[in-house]
Amino acid sequence: MKDKLYSVFFAFALTLVFTLVLASINALASGTIEVNEKLDFQKSLLYVFGFVQKDDKLSSKEIQELYGEKIVELHGEVDVYRAQVEGESVYAFTVQSPGLWGTITGLIAVNTDGTRLVGIDFVQHSETPGLGGRIDEKAFQQQFRDERISAGPSGRIAVVSGQNTSSSEDSKVDAITGATRTSEAIQKLIDKAMNEVFPKVLKVVN
Amino acid sequence: MAESKKETFMANIWKNNPVIVQILGICSALAVTNNMTNTLIMGIGLTFATGFSSLTISALRKYIPKNVRMIVQVLIIATYVIILDIVLKAYLPSISKALGPYVGLIITNCIIMGRAEAYAQSHGPVLSFIDGVSAGVGYSLILLLIAFIRELLGFGSIFGLRVLPESFTPWVIMITAPSAFFIIGTIIWIARTPLVKKK
């Protein structure tokens, strides 16, 4: 009986100590993590509008300055970010949709009538590194730049394989080899963005 | 306790290598080895986690009640892995993003628990720390070798730097998991032949 009590007591005390250690490390680091995440998000926004390139190395000050200068935040039912790209208004918003392993959070910029996708980035996902994880790569995302968004409720921008997708009028982009499920998930994410989130975006803007 | 520090270290690198001899940590060997950068970070992460978990478990080994020792081990391992995750998120956000869920999965890497059970339970803290670190290094070396082959043939690059000419056709199979099975199998076969002969 004494042994059992000791075990319980020991496990309890040790858990308490380690939890306290973790909690304090987390509290110390959470500020830095939040700043990182915010900067990351702001850079993503600048990228989807096409103000910076994916692989541009920007200091945090540059990001903040450019962000403050170019982007207007509108808060409502959904958060909308507005910017002027080549004299036209462009709206950016986030959309969440299931991926292969977890939720993919995409950031999408479209023109005012929702017929052109200006840019796309994935701010959070847990796809397989090297396979589905390649949705982070410039080559994949670049295909979406200025791609026409078709009117239909599904396959707004089809992610296909083995087809010629070079035209930006055909609403088709090339899928990732070895990541079929992730490619399908991206197509669904864009459908969801246009069918469910975009109408709310328009409500916020008008 | 006759083992010297050097012997302990070398044992895990070669004679008792966690991947090729003990066949532990295979799942992560398949998952992260399609590019060398991720593999290296994973290796460093695992080395850190194994080293410090072994140290802590060994230091506490006389006080840990036998019937809850596994729970305690997992608790200690998980603590270090979460610390690692937080540090990566705060200071190396791009790498943390690239590794995604794999950092958390170090907790379930059987090498750590294996070293804790097989070594840290019965040896002093310093030796256990060396044992943990060397198990991590042995694991990383094999994974880097696999990643080298896979990244070279699958992407034509090493650590993301292009080394093969543009005209080289990447072997798609090298990017996908099956190639890791073949490579790991071949490595185990080649490496163990001299080891088996000696016996």
mmCIF file of C-alpha atoms in Angstrom:
data_model
loop_
_atom_site.group_PDB
_atom_site.id
_atom_site.type_symbol
_atom_site.label_atom_id
_atom_site.label_comp_id
_atom_site.label_asym_id
_atom_site.label_seq_id
_atom_site.Cartn_x
_atom_site.Cartn_y
_atom_site.Cartn_z
ATOM 1 C CA MET A 1 0.000 0.000 0.000
ATOM 2 C CA LYS A 2 2.792 2.358 0.876
ATOM 3 C CA ASP A 3 4.503 1.564 -2.451
ATOM 4 C CA LYS A 4 1.367 2.350 -4.371
ATOM 5 C CA LEU A 5 0.927 5.668 -2.611
ATOM 6 C CA TYR A 6 4.545 6.507 -3.324
ATOM 7 C CA SER A 7 4.025 5.747 -7.055
ATOM 8 C CA VAL A 8 0.987 7.959 -7.237
ATOM 9 C CA PHE A 9 2.683 10.715 -5.321
ATOM 10 C CA PHE A 10 5.846 10.455 -7.413
ATOM 11 C CA ALA A 11 4.000 10.533 -10.743
ATOM 12 C CA PHE A 12 1.906 13.461 -9.539
ATOM 13 C CA ALA A 13 4.871 15.484 -8.309
ATOM 14 C CA LEU A 14 6.948 14.840 -11.402
ATOM 15 C CA THR A 15 4.092 15.740 -13.729
ATOM 16 C CA LEU A 16 3.567 18.933 -11.774
ATOM 17 C CA VAL A 17 7.236 19.900 -12.024
ATOM 18 C CA PHE A 18 7.511 19.182 -15.755
ATOM 19 C CA THR A 19 4.230 20.909 -16.533
ATOM 20 C CA LEU A 20 5.419 23.995 -14.685
ATOM 21 C CA VAL A 21 8.703 23.950 -16.610
ATOM 22 C CA LEU A 22 6.860 23.641 -19.919
ATOM 23 C CA ALA A 23 4.328 26.293 -19.010
ATOM 24 C CA SER A 24 7.046 28.780 -18.157
ATOM 25 C CA ILE A 25 9.041 28.072 -21.328
ATOM 26 C CA ASN A 26 5.863 28.431 -23.314
ATOM 27 C CA ALA A 27 5.040 31.722 -21.609
ATOM 28 C CA LEU A 28 8.558 33.021 -22.313
ATOM 29 C CA ALA A 29 8.456 32.033 -25.977
ATOM 30 C CA SER A 30 4.835 32.782 -26.839
ATOM 31 C CA GLY A 31 5.540 36.477 -27.468
ATOM 32 C CA THR A 32 8.242 35.677 -30.005
ATOM 33 C CA ILE A 33 6.115 32.987 -31.628
ATOM 34 C CA GLU A 34 3.176 35.362 -31.982
ATOM 35 C CA VAL A 35 5.339 38.057 -33.552
ATOM 36 C CA ASN A 36 6.795 35.480 -35.966
ATOM 37 C CA GLU A 37 3.372 34.234 -36.927
ATOM 38 C CA LYS A 38 2.022 37.719 -37.480
ATOM 39 C CA LEU A 39 4.982 38.709 -39.643
ATOM 40 C CA ASP A 40 4.642 35.469 -41.563
ATOM 41 C CA PHE A 41 1.005 36.208 -42.220
ATOM 42 C CA GLN A 42 1.693 39.783 -43.302
ATOM 43 C CA LYS A 43 4.402 38.598 -45.669
ATOM 44 C CA SER A 44 2.000 36.005 -47.069
ATOM 45 C CA LEU A 45 -0.533 38.752 -47.713
ATOM 46 C CA LEU A 46 2.014 40.903 -49.513
ATOM 47 C CA TYR A 47 2.925 37.842 -51.544
ATOM 48 C CA VAL A 48 -0.604 36.887 -52.594
ATOM 49 C CA PHE A 49 -1.204 40.449 -53.780
ATOM 50 C CA GLY A 50 2.016 40.160 -55.760
ATOM 51 C CA PHE A 51 3.900 42.978 -53.988
ATOM 52 C CA VAL A 52 6.773 40.691 -52.970
ATOM 53 C CA GLN A 53 8.141 37.415 -54.235
ATOM 54 C CA LYS A 54 7.984 34.157 -52.328
ATOM 55 C CA ASP A 55 11.735 33.957 -51.799
ATOM 56 C CA ASP A 56 12.344 37.653 -51.055
ATOM 57 C CA LYS A 57 14.233 38.079 -47.828
ATOM 58 C CA LEU A 58 12.583 40.950 -46.004
ATOM 59 C CA SER A 59 13.385 42.341 -42.593
ATOM 60 C CA SER A 60 10.494 42.586 -40.180
ATOM 61 C CA LYS A 61 10.589 46.378 -40.516
ATOM 62 C CA GLU A 62 10.296 46.239 -44.302
ATOM 63 C CA ILE A 63 7.336 43.881 -44.040
ATOM 64 C CA GLN A 64 5.536 46.120 -41.560
ATOM 65 C CA GLU A 65 6.162 49.278 -43.596
ATOM 66 C CA LEU A 66 5.041 47.756 -46.868
ATOM 67 C CA TYR A 67 2.031 46.211 -45.158
ATOM 68 C CA GLY A 68 0.962 49.487 -43.584
ATOM 69 C CA GLU A 69 1.362 51.300 -46.873
ATOM 70 C CA LYS A 70 -0.426 48.850 -49.184
ATOM 71 C CA ILE A 71 -2.993 46.870 -47.279
ATOM 72 C CA VAL A 72 -6.280 47.897 -45.670
ATOM 73 C CA GLU A 73 -7.848 45.542 -43.140
ATOM 74 C CA LEU A 74 -11.622 45.250 -43.051
ATOM 75 C CA HIS A 75 -13.178 43.352 -40.171
ATOM 76 C CA GLY A 76 -16.618 41.836 -40.279
ATOM 77 C CA GLU A 77 -18.095 38.375 -40.455
ATOM 78 C CA VAL A 78 -14.812 37.438 -42.076
ATOM 79 C CA ASP A 79 -11.562 39.394 -42.126
ATOM 80 C CA VAL A 80 -10.880 40.909 -45.518
ATOM 81 C CA TYR A 81 -7.669 42.522 -46.681
ATOM 82 C CA ARG A 82 -7.934 44.990 -49.520
ATOM 83 C CA ALA A 83 -5.206 46.370 -51.750
ATOM 84 C CA GLN A 84 -4.878 48.146 -55.084
ATOM 85 C CA VAL A 85 -3.062 46.002 -57.621
ATOM 86 C CA GLU A 86 -2.426 47.696 -60.959
ATOM 87 C CA GLY A 87 -5.219 50.160 -60.277
ATOM 88 C CA GLU A 88 -7.812 47.511 -59.416
ATOM 89 C CA SER A 89 -9.150 46.529 -56.020
ATOM 90 C CA VAL A 90 -8.209 43.044 -54.895
ATOM 91 C CA TYR A 91 -9.608 41.236 -51.869
ATOM 92 C CA ALA A 92 -7.694 38.668 -49.883
ATOM 93 C CA PHE A 93 -9.147 36.347 -47.269
ATOM 94 C CA THR A 94 -8.360 33.108 -45.513
ATOM 95 C CA VAL A 95 -10.151 29.820 -45.990
ATOM 96 C CA GLN A 96 -9.811 26.574 -44.073
ATOM 97 C CA SER A 97 -10.382 23.204 -45.619
ATOM 98 C CA PRO A 98 -9.346 19.652 -44.763
ATOM 99 C CA GLY A 99 -6.086 18.358 -46.223
ATOM 100 C CA LEU A 100 -4.593 14.877 -46.065
ATOM 101 C CA TRP A 101 -3.322 15.001 -42.472
ATOM 102 C CA GLY A 102 -4.894 18.135 -41.109
ATOM 103 C CA THR A 103 -6.559 21.418 -41.893
ATOM 104 C CA ILE A 104 -5.040 23.549 -44.612
ATOM 105 C CA THR A 105 -5.382 27.285 -44.119
ATOM 106 C CA GLY A 106 -5.116 29.059 -47.423
ATOM 107 C CA LEU A 107 -4.813 32.750 -48.122
ATOM 108 C CA ILE A 108 -6.449 33.696 -51.385
ATOM 109 C CA ALA A 109 -6.526 36.980 -53.275
ATOM 110 C CA VAL A 110 -9.195 37.484 -55.947
ATOM 111 C CA ASN A 111 -10.451 40.399 -58.025
ATOM 112 C CA THR A 112 -13.683 42.171 -57.091
ATOM 113 C CA ASP A 113 -16.033 40.001 -59.171
ATOM 114 C CA GLY A 114 -14.359 36.734 -58.280
ATOM 115 C CA THR A 115 -13.329 35.780 -61.810
ATOM 116 C CA ARG A 116 -9.563 35.960 -61.415
ATOM 117 C CA LEU A 117 -7.369 34.476 -58.749
ATOM 118 C CA VAL A 118 -4.595 36.964 -58.066
ATOM 119 C CA GLY A 119 -2.506 34.831 -55.751
ATOM 120 C CA ILE A 120 -2.597 31.975 -53.291
ATOM 121 C CA ASP A 121 -0.505 30.928 -50.325
ATOM 122 C CA PHE A 122 -0.908 28.298 -47.639
ATOM 123 C CA VAL A 123 -0.272 29.784 -44.239
ATOM 124 C CA GLN A 124 -0.749 26.579 -42.328
ATOM 125 C CA HIS A 125 -0.914 22.928 -43.264
ATOM 126 C CA SER A 126 0.442 19.586 -42.156
ATOM 127 C CA GLU A 127 0.879 17.852 -45.498
ATOM 128 C CA THR A 128 3.697 15.325 -45.932
ATOM 129 C CA PRO A 129 7.014 17.162 -46.228
ATOM 130 C CA GLY A 130 8.471 16.669 -49.698
ATOM 131 C CA LEU A 131 5.188 15.438 -51.168
ATOM 132 C CA GLY A 132 2.010 17.328 -50.323
ATOM 133 C CA GLY A 133 4.229 19.802 -48.479
ATOM 134 C CA ARG A 134 5.359 21.024 -51.868
ATOM 135 C CA ILE A 135 2.196 23.145 -52.075
ATOM 136 C CA ASP A 136 4.445 25.664 -50.321
ATOM 137 C CA GLU A 137 6.739 25.794 -53.303
ATOM 138 C CA LYS A 138 6.845 28.746 -55.612
ATOM 139 C CA ALA A 139 6.495 26.609 -58.751
ATOM 140 C CA PHE A 140 3.151 25.231 -57.574
ATOM 141 C CA GLN A 141 1.732 28.508 -56.304
ATOM 142 C CA GLN A 142 2.921 30.496 -59.298
ATOM 143 C CA GLN A 143 0.545 28.514 -61.512
ATOM 144 C CA PHE A 144 -2.418 30.134 -59.751
ATOM 145 C CA ARG A 145 -1.275 33.685 -60.469
ATOM 146 C CA ASP A 146 -3.946 35.451 -62.540
ATOM 147 C CA GLU A 147 -5.649 32.142 -63.299
ATOM 148 C CA ARG A 148 -9.260 32.457 -64.422
ATOM 149 C CA ILE A 149 -11.800 31.181 -61.898
ATOM 150 C CA SER A 150 -14.559 29.271 -63.665
ATOM 151 C CA ALA A 151 -18.193 29.927 -62.801
ATOM 152 C CA GLY A 152 -19.234 26.402 -61.823
ATOM 153 C CA PRO A 153 -19.765 25.393 -58.205
ATOM 154 C CA SER A 154 -17.034 22.740 -58.392
ATOM 155 C CA GLY A 155 -13.631 22.684 -60.005
ATOM 156 C CA ARG A 156 -13.399 26.472 -59.895
ATOM 157 C CA ILE A 157 -9.757 25.905 -60.580
ATOM 158 C CA ALA A 158 -9.151 22.265 -61.445
ATOM 159 C CA VAL A 159 -5.949 20.681 -60.138
ATOM 160 C CA VAL A 160 -5.247 18.087 -62.815
ATOM 161 C CA SER A 161 -2.460 15.815 -63.988
ATOM 162 C CA GLY A 162 -1.244 14.933 -67.458
ATOM 163 C CA GLN A 163 -2.891 17.905 -69.163
ATOM 164 C CA ASN A 164 -1.607 21.073 -70.678
ATOM 165 C CA THR A 165 -2.262 23.733 -68.050
ATOM 166 C CA SER A 166 -0.037 26.524 -69.309
ATOM 167 C CA SER A 167 -2.871 28.899 -70.251
ATOM 168 C CA SER A 168 -4.177 31.093 -67.482
ATOM 169 C CA GLU A 169 -7.607 31.145 -69.151
ATOM 170 C CA ASP A 170 -8.381 27.417 -68.786
ATOM 171 C CA SER A 171 -8.901 27.374 -64.977
ATOM 172 C CA LYS A 172 -6.516 24.424 -64.688
ATOM 173 C CA VAL A 173 -3.261 23.956 -62.853
ATOM 174 C CA ASP A 174 -0.886 21.036 -62.657
ATOM 175 C CA ALA A 175 -1.144 18.736 -59.630
ATOM 176 C CA ILE A 176 1.812 17.534 -57.554
ATOM 177 C CA THR A 177 3.202 14.121 -58.429
ATOM 178 C CA GLY A 178 2.905 11.719 -55.521
ATOM 179 C CA ALA A 179 0.449 13.971 -53.715
ATOM 180 C CA THR A 180 -2.889 13.234 -55.347
ATOM 181 C CA ARG A 181 -4.927 13.640 -52.191
ATOM 182 C CA THR A 182 -3.312 16.961 -51.345
ATOM 183 C CA SER A 183 -3.878 18.194 -54.893
ATOM 184 C CA GLU A 184 -7.550 17.256 -54.615
ATOM 185 C CA ALA A 185 -7.717 19.034 -51.278
ATOM 186 C CA ILE A 186 -6.409 22.229 -52.845
ATOM 187 C CA GLN A 187 -9.101 22.109 -55.530
ATOM 188 C CA LYS A 188 -11.725 21.689 -52.800
ATOM 189 C CA LEU A 189 -10.193 24.516 -50.804
ATOM 190 C CA ILE A 190 -10.573 26.908 -53.723
ATOM 191 C CA ASP A 191 -14.144 25.724 -54.346
ATOM 192 C CA LYS A 192 -14.946 26.390 -50.713
ATOM 193 C CA ALA A 193 -13.285 29.778 -50.841
ATOM 194 C CA MET A 194 -15.319 30.879 -53.838
ATOM 195 C CA ASN A 195 -18.639 29.247 -52.916
ATOM 196 C CA GLU A 196 -18.783 29.856 -49.184
ATOM 197 C CA VAL A 197 -16.333 32.539 -48.153
ATOM 198 C CA PHE A 198 -16.341 34.913 -51.114
ATOM 199 C CA PRO A 199 -20.055 35.888 -50.740
ATOM 200 C CA LYS A 200 -19.308 36.821 -47.117
ATOM 201 C CA VAL A 201 -16.298 38.820 -48.251
ATOM 202 C CA LEU A 202 -18.502 40.822 -50.584
ATOM 203 C CA LYS A 203 -20.907 41.520 -47.721
ATOM 204 C CA VAL A 204 -18.085 42.854 -45.576
ATOM 205 C CA VAL A 205 -16.731 45.022 -48.350
ATOM 206 C CA ASN A 206 -20.030 46.563 -49.426
ATOM 207 C CA MET B 1 30.377 -0.025 -15.247
ATOM 208 C CA ALA B 2 33.547 -1.011 -16.993
ATOM 209 C CA GLU B 3 32.478 0.564 -20.247
ATOM 210 C CA SER B 4 34.397 3.644 -21.213
ATOM 211 C CA LYS B 5 32.709 6.738 -22.571
ATOM 212 C CA LYS B 6 34.270 6.225 -25.960
ATOM 213 C CA GLU B 7 33.101 2.628 -26.212
ATOM 214 C CA THR B 8 29.587 3.637 -25.253
ATOM 215 C CA PHE B 9 29.603 6.293 -27.921
ATOM 216 C CA MET B 10 31.021 4.130 -30.688
ATOM 217 C CA ALA B 11 28.720 1.194 -29.964
ATOM 218 C CA ASN B 12 25.670 3.177 -31.024
ATOM 219 C CA ILE B 13 27.324 4.564 -34.116
ATOM 220 C CA TRP B 14 28.209 1.196 -35.590
ATOM 221 C CA LYS B 15 27.999 -2.129 -33.725
ATOM 222 C CA ASN B 16 24.680 -1.376 -32.101
ATOM 223 C CA ASN B 17 23.371 1.267 -34.489
ATOM 224 C CA PRO B 18 19.698 1.965 -33.679
ATOM 225 C CA VAL B 19 18.549 1.860 -37.297
ATOM 226 C CA ILE B 20 20.598 -0.855 -38.976
ATOM 227 C CA VAL B 21 21.141 -3.216 -36.057
ATOM 228 C CA GLN B 22 18.289 -2.601 -33.649
ATOM 229 C CA ILE B 23 15.847 -1.719 -36.482
ATOM 230 C CA LEU B 24 14.306 1.092 -34.460
ATOM 231 C CA GLY B 25 12.984 4.447 -35.655
ATOM 232 C CA ILE B 26 12.126 3.061 -39.077
ATOM 233 C CA CYS B 27 8.895 5.031 -39.487
ATOM 234 C CA SER B 28 10.650 8.367 -39.266
ATOM 235 C CA ALA B 29 13.457 7.015 -41.444
ATOM 236 C CA LEU B 30 10.845 6.573 -44.153
ATOM 237 C CA ALA B 31 9.000 9.786 -43.552
ATOM 238 C CA VAL B 32 11.559 12.559 -43.389
ATOM 239 C CA THR B 33 14.363 11.332 -45.617
ATOM 240 C CA ASN B 34 13.279 12.747 -48.947
ATOM 241 C CA ASN B 35 15.314 15.869 -48.408
ATOM 242 C CA MET B 36 18.512 16.352 -46.449
ATOM 243 C CA THR B 37 17.680 19.613 -44.676
ATOM 244 C CA ASN B 38 14.619 18.163 -42.954
ATOM 245 C CA THR B 39 16.551 15.004 -42.147
ATOM 246 C CA LEU B 40 19.378 16.935 -40.523
ATOM 247 C CA ILE B 41 17.011 18.983 -38.354
ATOM 248 C CA MET B 42 15.107 15.836 -37.424
ATOM 249 C CA GLY B 43 18.411 14.164 -36.497
ATOM 250 C CA ILE B 44 19.528 17.094 -34.365
ATOM 251 C CA GLY B 45 16.111 17.189 -32.711
ATOM 252 C CA LEU B 46 16.158 13.495 -31.944
ATOM 253 C CA THR B 47 19.748 13.645 -30.656
ATOM 254 C CA PHE B 48 18.794 16.469 -28.314
ATOM 255 C CA ALA B 49 15.681 14.666 -27.086
ATOM 256 C CA THR B 50 17.370 11.280 -26.612
ATOM 257 C CA GLY B 51 20.418 12.762 -24.882
ATOM 258 C CA PHE B 52 18.524 14.802 -22.344
ATOM 259 C CA SER B 53 15.777 12.245 -21.732
ATOM 260 C CA SER B 54 18.410 9.592 -21.017
ATOM 261 C CA LEU B 55 20.238 11.994 -18.719
ATOM 262 C CA THR B 56 17.096 12.872 -16.792
ATOM 263 C CA ILE B 57 15.793 9.320 -16.571
ATOM 264 C CA SER B 58 19.184 8.098 -15.393
ATOM 265 C CA ALA B 59 19.460 10.845 -12.789
ATOM 266 C CA LEU B 60 16.024 9.956 -11.420
ATOM 267 C CA ARG B 61 16.346 6.188 -11.850
ATOM 268 C CA LYS B 62 16.750 5.405 -8.150
ATOM 269 C CA TYR B 63 13.578 7.306 -7.251
ATOM 270 C CA ILE B 64 11.314 6.190 -10.088
ATOM 271 C CA PRO B 65 8.947 3.479 -8.802
ATOM 272 C CA LYS B 66 9.168 0.426 -11.091
ATOM 273 C CA ASN B 67 5.441 0.190 -11.730
ATOM 274 C CA VAL B 68 5.109 3.690 -13.152
ATOM 275 C CA ARG B 69 8.473 3.919 -14.871
ATOM 276 C CA MET B 70 7.127 3.862 -18.422
ATOM 277 C CA ILE B 71 4.684 6.666 -17.703
ATOM 278 C CA VAL B 72 7.498 8.671 -16.194
ATOM 279 C CA GLN B 73 9.766 8.007 -19.171
ATOM 280 C CA VAL B 74 7.144 9.134 -21.658
ATOM 281 C CA LEU B 75 6.496 12.219 -19.556
ATOM 282 C CA ILE B 76 10.182 13.149 -19.569
ATOM 283 C CA ILE B 77 10.577 12.455 -23.286
ATOM 284 C CA ALA B 78 7.449 14.424 -24.146
ATOM 285 C CA THR B 79 8.671 17.380 -22.095
ATOM 286 C CA TYR B 80 11.916 17.648 -24.042
ATOM 287 C CA VAL B 81 10.202 17.227 -27.380
ATOM 288 C CA ILE B 82 7.707 19.968 -26.593
ATOM 289 C CA ILE B 83 10.561 22.239 -25.500
ATOM 290 C CA LEU B 84 12.225 21.520 -28.847
ATOM 291 C CA ASP B 85 8.988 22.278 -30.682
ATOM 292 C CA ILE B 86 8.583 25.609 -28.892
ATOM 293 C CA VAL B 87 12.211 26.599 -29.524
ATOM 294 C CA LEU B 88 11.921 25.783 -33.239
ATOM 295 C CA LYS B 89 8.667 27.739 -33.505
ATOM 296 C CA ALA B 90 10.160 30.770 -31.802
ATOM 297 C CA TYR B 91 13.600 30.902 -33.387
ATOM 298 C CA LEU B 92 13.520 28.818 -36.573
ATOM 299 C CA PRO B 93 9.934 29.309 -37.787
ATOM 300 C CA SER B 94 10.628 28.244 -41.372
ATOM 301 C CA ILE B 95 12.117 24.911 -40.321
ATOM 302 C CA SER B 96 9.354 24.353 -37.807
ATOM 303 C CA LYS B 97 6.901 24.841 -40.661
ATOM 304 C CA ALA B 98 8.765 22.452 -42.942
ATOM 305 C CA LEU B 99 8.908 19.673 -40.353
ATOM 306 C CA GLY B 100 5.270 20.124 -39.444
ATOM 307 C CA PRO B 101 3.934 17.212 -37.411
ATOM 308 C CA TYR B 102 7.200 15.262 -37.335
ATOM 309 C CA VAL B 103 8.670 17.131 -34.388
ATOM 310 C CA GLY B 104 5.803 16.006 -32.206
ATOM 311 C CA LEU B 105 6.265 12.474 -33.468
ATOM 312 C CA ILE B 106 9.766 12.305 -31.958
ATOM 313 C CA ILE B 107 7.903 11.505 -28.727
ATOM 314 C CA THR B 108 6.855 8.186 -30.183
ATOM 315 C CA ASN B 109 10.240 7.421 -31.732
ATOM 316 C CA CYS B 110 11.083 4.047 -30.295
ATOM 317 C CA ILE B 111 14.802 4.828 -30.096
ATOM 318 C CA ILE B 112 14.333 7.200 -27.171
ATOM 319 C CA MET B 113 12.256 4.792 -25.149
ATOM 320 C CA GLY B 114 14.543 1.947 -26.194
ATOM 321 C CA ARG B 115 17.631 3.717 -24.854
ATOM 322 C CA ALA B 116 15.779 4.718 -21.706
ATOM 323 C CA GLU B 117 14.767 1.125 -20.994
ATOM 324 C CA ALA B 118 17.924 -0.594 -22.181
ATOM 325 C CA TYR B 119 20.552 1.785 -20.869
ATOM 326 C CA ALA B 120 19.514 4.785 -18.794
ATOM 327 C CA GLN B 121 17.681 2.547 -16.286
ATOM 328 C CA SER B 122 20.919 0.860 -15.286
ATOM 329 C CA HIS B 123 23.731 3.351 -15.920
ATOM 330 C CA GLY B 124 24.920 6.669 -14.510
ATOM 331 C CA PRO B 125 23.756 10.023 -15.865
ATOM 332 C CA VAL B 126 26.953 10.929 -17.758
ATOM 333 C CA LEU B 127 27.221 7.601 -19.556
ATOM 334 C CA SER B 128 23.478 7.656 -20.258
ATOM 335 C CA PHE B 129 23.739 11.101 -21.771
ATOM 336 C CA ILE B 130 26.582 9.939 -24.022
ATOM 337 C CA ASP B 131 24.596 6.843 -24.909
ATOM 338 C CA GLY B 132 21.530 8.915 -25.780
ATOM 339 C CA VAL B 133 23.469 11.410 -27.868
ATOM 340 C CA SER B 134 25.328 8.685 -29.740
ATOM 341 C CA ALA B 135 22.110 6.798 -30.456
ATOM 342 C CA GLY B 136 20.809 10.046 -31.953
ATOM 343 C CA VAL B 137 23.991 10.543 -33.964
ATOM 344 C CA GLY B 138 23.939 6.943 -35.214
ATOM 345 C CA TYR B 139 20.337 7.395 -36.270
ATOM 346 C CA SER B 140 21.070 10.711 -37.989
ATOM 347 C CA LEU B 141 24.035 9.324 -39.924
ATOM 348 C CA ILE B 142 21.999 6.496 -41.429
ATOM 349 C CA LEU B 143 19.089 8.825 -42.198
ATOM 350 C CA LEU B 144 21.396 11.340 -43.834
ATOM 351 C CA LEU B 145 22.816 8.581 -46.007
ATOM 352 C CA ILE B 146 19.313 7.560 -47.094
ATOM 353 C CA ALA B 147 18.327 11.195 -47.620
ATOM 354 C CA PHE B 148 21.462 11.796 -49.663
ATOM 355 C CA ILE B 149 20.548 9.036 -52.103
ATOM 356 C CA ARG B 150 16.879 9.997 -52.204
ATOM 357 C CA GLU B 151 17.376 13.725 -52.639
ATOM 358 C CA LEU B 152 20.146 13.297 -55.203
ATOM 359 C CA LEU B 153 18.134 10.977 -57.423
ATOM 360 C CA GLY B 154 14.678 12.347 -56.614
ATOM 361 C CA PHE B 155 15.343 16.072 -56.959
ATOM 362 C CA GLY B 156 18.889 16.198 -58.342
ATOM 363 C CA SER B 157 19.950 18.317 -55.394
ATOM 364 C CA ILE B 158 21.755 18.107 -52.056
ATOM 365 C CA PHE B 159 20.545 20.263 -49.151
ATOM 366 C CA GLY B 160 18.339 21.992 -51.732
ATOM 367 C CA LEU B 161 21.302 22.949 -53.931
ATOM 368 C CA ARG B 162 21.127 21.648 -57.463
ATOM 369 C CA VAL B 163 24.084 19.371 -58.262
ATOM 370 C CA LEU B 164 22.863 17.316 -61.203
ATOM 371 C CA PRO B 165 22.287 19.070 -64.549
ATOM 372 C CA GLU B 166 18.803 20.223 -65.556
ATOM 373 C CA SER B 167 18.691 17.471 -68.182
ATOM 374 C CA PHE B 168 18.657 14.826 -65.423
ATOM 375 C CA THR B 169 15.236 13.218 -65.107
ATOM 376 C CA PRO B 170 14.308 12.957 -61.404
ATOM 377 C CA TRP B 171 13.313 9.505 -60.214
ATOM 378 C CA VAL B 172 9.853 10.051 -58.830
ATOM 379 C CA ILE B 173 10.003 6.831 -56.814
ATOM 380 C CA MET B 174 12.861 8.318 -54.773
ATOM 381 C CA ILE B 175 10.542 11.041 -53.471
ATOM 382 C CA THR B 176 7.864 8.603 -52.388
ATOM 383 C CA ALA B 177 8.074 6.323 -49.372
ATOM 384 C CA PRO B 178 8.739 2.973 -51.141
ATOM 385 C CA SER B 179 12.233 4.053 -52.166
ATOM 386 C CA ALA B 180 13.158 4.448 -48.511
ATOM 387 C CA PHE B 181 12.205 0.802 -47.965
ATOM 388 C CA PHE B 182 14.534 -0.329 -50.724
ATOM 389 C CA ILE B 183 17.396 1.893 -49.642
ATOM 390 C CA ILE B 184 17.083 1.111 -45.959
ATOM 391 C CA GLY B 185 16.919 -2.599 -46.763
ATOM 392 C CA THR B 186 20.003 -2.428 -48.936
ATOM 393 C CA ILE B 187 21.917 -0.434 -46.330
ATOM 394 C CA ILE B 188 21.009 -2.903 -43.588
ATOM 395 C CA TRP B 189 22.065 -5.803 -45.804
ATOM 396 C CA ILE B 190 25.419 -4.274 -46.746
ATOM 397 C CA ALA B 191 26.200 -3.013 -43.271
ATOM 398 C CA ARG B 192 25.276 -6.190 -41.440
ATOM 399 C CA THR B 193 27.128 -8.629 -43.646
ATOM 400 C CA PRO B 194 30.516 -7.946 -41.955
ATOM 401 C CA LEU B 195 28.831 -7.780 -38.547
ATOM 402 C CA VAL B 196 27.183 -11.176 -38.995
ATOM 403 C CA LYS B 197 30.370 -12.759 -40.355
ATOM 404 C CA LYS B 198 32.312 -11.713 -37.289
ATOM 405 C CA LYS B 199 29.979 -13.719 -35.107
#
